[in-house]
Amino acid sequence: MEGTSKILPAERFDVLFEVLKKQGFDIWGVHEKDDALTLAPIDGPADLPRGRIDDTGPGKMRLIDGSRDAYFDHTLPMQGLKRLVYPPQDKVFETGEDYMFTEPPVDAKPIAVIGARSCDLVALETLADVLENGPYPDHRFAERRQALCLVAVNCTRAAKTCFCTSMNSGPRAESGYDLALTELFNSDGHRFLIEAGGERGQAVLDAMSVDEATDKDRHAANIISSTVAASMTRSIPDDARETLKSSYDHPQWSDIGERCMDCANCTLVCPTCFCSTIEDRSSLDGSIAERWRRWDSCFIRDFSYIHGGVVRKETASRYRQWMTHKLTHWHDQFGRSGCVGCGRCIAWCPVGIDITAEIRAISKTGEAVVEAGVS
């Protein structure tokens, strides 16, 4: 944690919104829509799903009323921060009758996201390793990321699908934020501990006429984070990376393949998946041509198509590719895991495939079963 910390009474929560707006930010936050939590533009605290919590499980997410009138007792929206910096569709250049190629300007609007969770902050850093700090930097991603003001929220409860503690990505924000909030309910009332994580966050905090936080307030916030961490029941084993390297032909892949629907939901909600494809589009008269980058998924059969045909023909091989890349080969490529333990892939899988259960099923055998085979 960096910077100073202050206390904001819940009845004055709108002060934070007002300061951010004065500093030129559009505000996004978690919003309830169609019985789900989504990340969307919001105007003030009234747009947040106050008093609502999410009941999640494998293949399940529903909203119910919580036991208290908290703003942030819910956990994650179905989308992370990815689409704000790496849109599902992005025009990368265009040309007309003059045959001059031009790149459209980056729509890097100043956006303040209120409610970003620690796992999503780590996911954004993970994407930056690939798209901003890698061998082929994407300046469009970098410009959008730099325009974000991230107001993190430290989790006050864990969803049943969360396993961020085993991925060292939560439940408390440790880096990558401008401000971090912890919602407190105690004898001193309903309040927010607000901590600055950098110069931009400190500028927001300095513009708010609120009291300094005490050691008692900070201790209360630490207790909440420790309690949430201890409540998580799912995890990824420490030896998952090595286990998967030695289990390429494990029969569990075929078992998963019989259940998986190839719908690609897991990659669409994953905050770190970055696979894309390129589409060239032209006007009917051929006078205008555009090149677009759009999200793709390794679960789509044609994703691995090359001139000789589809490389990964079976569902089992595609799931294996996704899971081993997340938990094993991402380490080899980028020096960290590609999974942050958010649990979205578990909750939004129509058939309830649980990545933590699958890795444990593979780990039980200990050694690869070569004769099973998955092509």
mmCIF file of N, CA and C in Angstrom, residues 60 123 126 299:
data_model
loop_
_atom_site.group_PDB
_atom_site.id
_atom_site.type_symbol
_atom_site.label_atom_id
_atom_site.label_comp_id
_atom_site.label_asym_id
_atom_site.label_seq_id
_atom_site.Cartn_x
_atom_site.Cartn_y
_atom_site.Cartn_z
ATOM 1 N N LYS A 60 -23.386 -21.547 -12.518
ATOM 2 C CA LYS A 60 -24.490 -20.880 -11.821
ATOM 3 C C LYS A 60 -24.067 -19.492 -11.346
ATOM 4 N N ALA A 123 -5.001 -9.212 -13.376
ATOM 5 C CA ALA A 123 -5.266 -9.611 -14.763
ATOM 6 C C ALA A 123 -4.830 -8.524 -15.734
ATOM 7 N N THR A 126 -1.217 -8.654 -16.024
ATOM 8 C CA THR A 126 -0.859 -9.829 -16.811
ATOM 9 C C THR A 126 -1.014 -9.554 -18.302
ATOM 10 N N PHE A 299 -11.097 -22.227 -28.215
ATOM 11 C CA PHE A 299 -12.114 -23.279 -28.155
ATOM 12 C C PHE A 299 -12.864 -23.423 -29.478
#
